[in-house]
């Protein structure tokens, strides 16, 4: 079994944006805006601990978003109205 591949921050960002665009909610556009703002606010972080913390939040957020996409649930159905609140790392 192959070891999991670690995504670069740019790849992680792109995966999160794609997952957010597929998120079954009328609020998906505001979620995408929040994700972009969060990444922009933290793009110049140099503290390794903060970078690691932000990366963990991003990976958890991606996992959460993917869990709610219709493809991950077998195609969808229902009203498609779900909500996720991603806790940001900015202060």
XYZ file of C-alpha atoms in Angstrom:
91
model
C 0.000 0.000 0.000
C 1.406 3.387 -0.992
C 1.992 6.096 1.574
C -0.427 9.035 1.404
C 0.823 11.949 -0.662
C 1.070 15.261 1.164
C -0.448 18.096 -0.832
C 1.310 21.416 -1.213
C -0.559 24.371 0.261
C -1.565 25.494 -3.240
C -2.923 22.032 -4.055
C -4.768 21.939 -0.738
C -6.258 25.379 -1.459
C -7.438 24.257 -4.911
C -8.959 21.043 -3.546
C -10.826 22.990 -0.863
C -12.169 25.479 -3.411
C -13.354 22.654 -5.673
C -15.044 20.890 -2.771
C -16.687 24.138 -1.644
C -18.025 24.770 -5.153
C -19.614 21.287 -5.077
C -20.998 21.805 -1.569
C -24.802 21.361 -1.697
C -25.918 24.633 -0.144
C -27.313 27.974 -1.211
C -24.501 29.455 0.902
C -21.700 27.877 -1.152
C -20.671 31.233 -2.670
C -20.129 32.787 0.745
C -18.218 29.672 1.834
C -15.909 30.057 -1.184
C -15.381 33.742 -0.330
C -14.535 32.856 3.284
C -12.037 30.212 2.185
C -10.302 32.634 -0.178
C -10.175 35.335 2.507
C -8.790 32.881 5.073
C -6.003 31.702 2.788
C -5.132 35.271 1.760
C -5.018 36.401 5.385
C -2.557 33.627 6.215
C -0.495 33.431 3.023
C 2.545 35.138 4.530
C 2.726 33.168 7.770
C 6.252 32.127 8.675
C 5.784 30.706 12.178
C 5.960 26.931 11.729
C 3.486 26.259 14.519
C 0.874 28.610 13.049
C 1.435 27.221 9.549
C 0.985 23.671 10.864
C -2.186 24.711 12.723
C -3.626 26.399 9.613
C -2.775 23.359 7.504
C -4.550 21.052 9.977
C -7.621 23.309 9.875
C -7.552 23.316 6.076
C -7.231 19.521 5.873
C -10.075 19.062 8.354
C -12.187 21.579 6.420
C -11.526 19.732 3.167
C -12.506 16.445 4.772
C -15.711 18.002 6.133
C -16.627 19.546 2.779
C -15.988 16.295 0.924
C -18.215 14.421 3.371
C -21.137 16.648 2.376
C -20.716 16.657 -1.396
C -23.282 14.647 -3.364
C -20.546 12.552 -5.032
C -19.173 11.499 -1.643
C -22.647 10.480 -0.491
C -23.478 8.466 -3.582
C -25.139 11.024 -5.836
C -27.348 13.152 -3.685
C -31.058 13.533 -3.456
C -32.960 15.332 -0.744
C -33.102 19.093 -0.433
C -29.336 19.573 -0.618
C -29.504 22.222 2.093
C -26.655 21.647 4.511
C -24.475 23.944 6.528
C -20.882 23.772 7.745
C -19.088 26.356 9.821
C -15.338 26.310 9.260
C -13.392 27.767 12.137
C -10.687 30.034 10.789
C -7.162 30.500 11.975
C -7.102 34.288 11.660
C -7.488 36.372 14.752
